[in-house]
Amino acid sequence: MTSASYIFLAGASRGVGREIAQYLTAQQLKVKALLRTVATAAELEKIGIEVVQGDALNVGDVERAMLTDEPIHTVISTIGGLPSDVERPDYPGNRNLIDAAVKAGVQKFILVSSIGAGNSVVAASPQVLAVLGKVLAEKDKAEQHLIASGLTYTIIRPGGLKSEPATGNGVLTEDPQIIGSINRADVAQLVGRSLNSQHANNKILSAVDRNMLFGQREFAEFSLG
């Protein structure tokens, strides 16, 4: 990171994205956030984030936000739809962000996906797949688009998300069969630590809390170095 470059964050209005916003600003990093609605803009600006209004589903909005004179070091995307959304942004929104990141010459793209996407489908229960199967398929398409883009990437797939304070027990693994829960604040820490980790480049990693595993499988923890 240079003082001129910044981190572009999509999905900062809620959930993991909000936790990442707080983590990055606590590290004194320059952050610009793309917000679809301005409802949370004041809260983000209060912690030092530059807010750009725009919808990830709109290519023009994304390019206007990202193709500026200021270089973007890393794009972090946590965007995902709500069950009530007519059009979920999981794939098309992330596709627009990835394509704009290529044009902007971004150094790294961190995509927060979900356990159950791609080859981690083996970890998800039939009940989860019955409810979230379509969402996970969209997340998988976003992952594949990122991998094919040529960008340096890190894909982090959290397990079941909880809104509790960080435990410090969040871990990453390349084992696609691991399933468990993790607090959103711990996901944010893992994403933040992946920013400058060469080890995490071009890796797909599952994220769980080592004390909230479903079942007691042995697995190798991934070191960010």
mmCIF file of N, CA and C in Angstrom, residues 13 18 35-44 51 53:
data_model
loop_
_atom_site.group_PDB
_atom_site.id
_atom_site.type_symbol
_atom_site.label_atom_id
_atom_site.label_comp_id
_atom_site.label_asym_id
_atom_site.label_seq_id
_atom_site.Cartn_x
_atom_site.Cartn_y
_atom_site.Cartn_z
ATOM 1 N N SER A 13 -22.250 -1.481 3.854
ATOM 2 C CA SER A 13 -23.406 -0.960 4.593
ATOM 3 C C SER A 13 -23.846 -1.874 5.730
ATOM 4 N N ARG A 18 -19.450 -4.166 6.805
ATOM 5 C CA ARG A 18 -19.360 -3.113 7.819
ATOM 6 C C ARG A 18 -18.211 -3.414 8.792
ATOM 7 N N LEU A 35 -21.746 2.601 -1.997
ATOM 8 C CA LEU A 35 -23.011 2.384 -1.304
ATOM 9 C C LEU A 35 -24.175 2.566 -2.251
ATOM 10 N N ARG A 36 -25.098 1.613 -2.223
ATOM 11 C CA ARG A 36 -26.276 1.697 -3.087
ATOM 12 C C ARG A 36 -27.259 2.737 -2.560
ATOM 13 N N THR A 37 -27.396 2.807 -1.247
ATOM 14 C CA THR A 37 -28.247 3.821 -0.625
ATOM 15 C C THR A 37 -27.401 4.604 0.372
ATOM 16 N N VAL A 38 -27.778 5.840 0.611
ATOM 17 C CA VAL A 38 -26.962 6.694 1.483
ATOM 18 C C VAL A 38 -27.348 6.571 2.954
ATOM 19 N N ALA A 39 -28.190 5.609 3.285
ATOM 20 C CA ALA A 39 -28.685 5.468 4.662
ATOM 21 C C ALA A 39 -27.553 5.348 5.674
ATOM 22 N N THR A 40 -26.479 4.640 5.307
ATOM 23 C CA THR A 40 -25.374 4.426 6.249
ATOM 24 C C THR A 40 -24.163 5.298 5.928
ATOM 25 N N ALA A 41 -24.309 6.208 4.972
ATOM 26 C CA ALA A 41 -23.156 7.016 4.539
ATOM 27 C C ALA A 41 -22.556 7.820 5.689
ATOM 28 N N ALA A 42 -23.412 8.474 6.480
ATOM 29 C CA ALA A 42 -22.907 9.336 7.560
ATOM 30 C C ALA A 42 -22.094 8.536 8.574
ATOM 31 N N GLU A 43 -22.572 7.318 8.890
ATOM 32 C CA GLU A 43 -21.853 6.485 9.860
ATOM 33 C C GLU A 43 -20.474 6.098 9.332
ATOM 34 N N LEU A 44 -20.391 5.792 8.038
ATOM 35 C CA LEU A 44 -19.111 5.397 7.448
ATOM 36 C C LEU A 44 -18.179 6.598 7.322
ATOM 37 N N VAL A 51 -17.265 7.916 0.795
ATOM 38 C CA VAL A 51 -18.432 7.186 0.281
ATOM 39 C C VAL A 51 -18.756 7.642 -1.140
ATOM 40 N N GLN A 53 -21.784 6.976 -3.952
ATOM 41 C CA GLN A 53 -23.090 6.338 -4.142
ATOM 42 C C GLN A 53 -23.130 5.681 -5.511
#
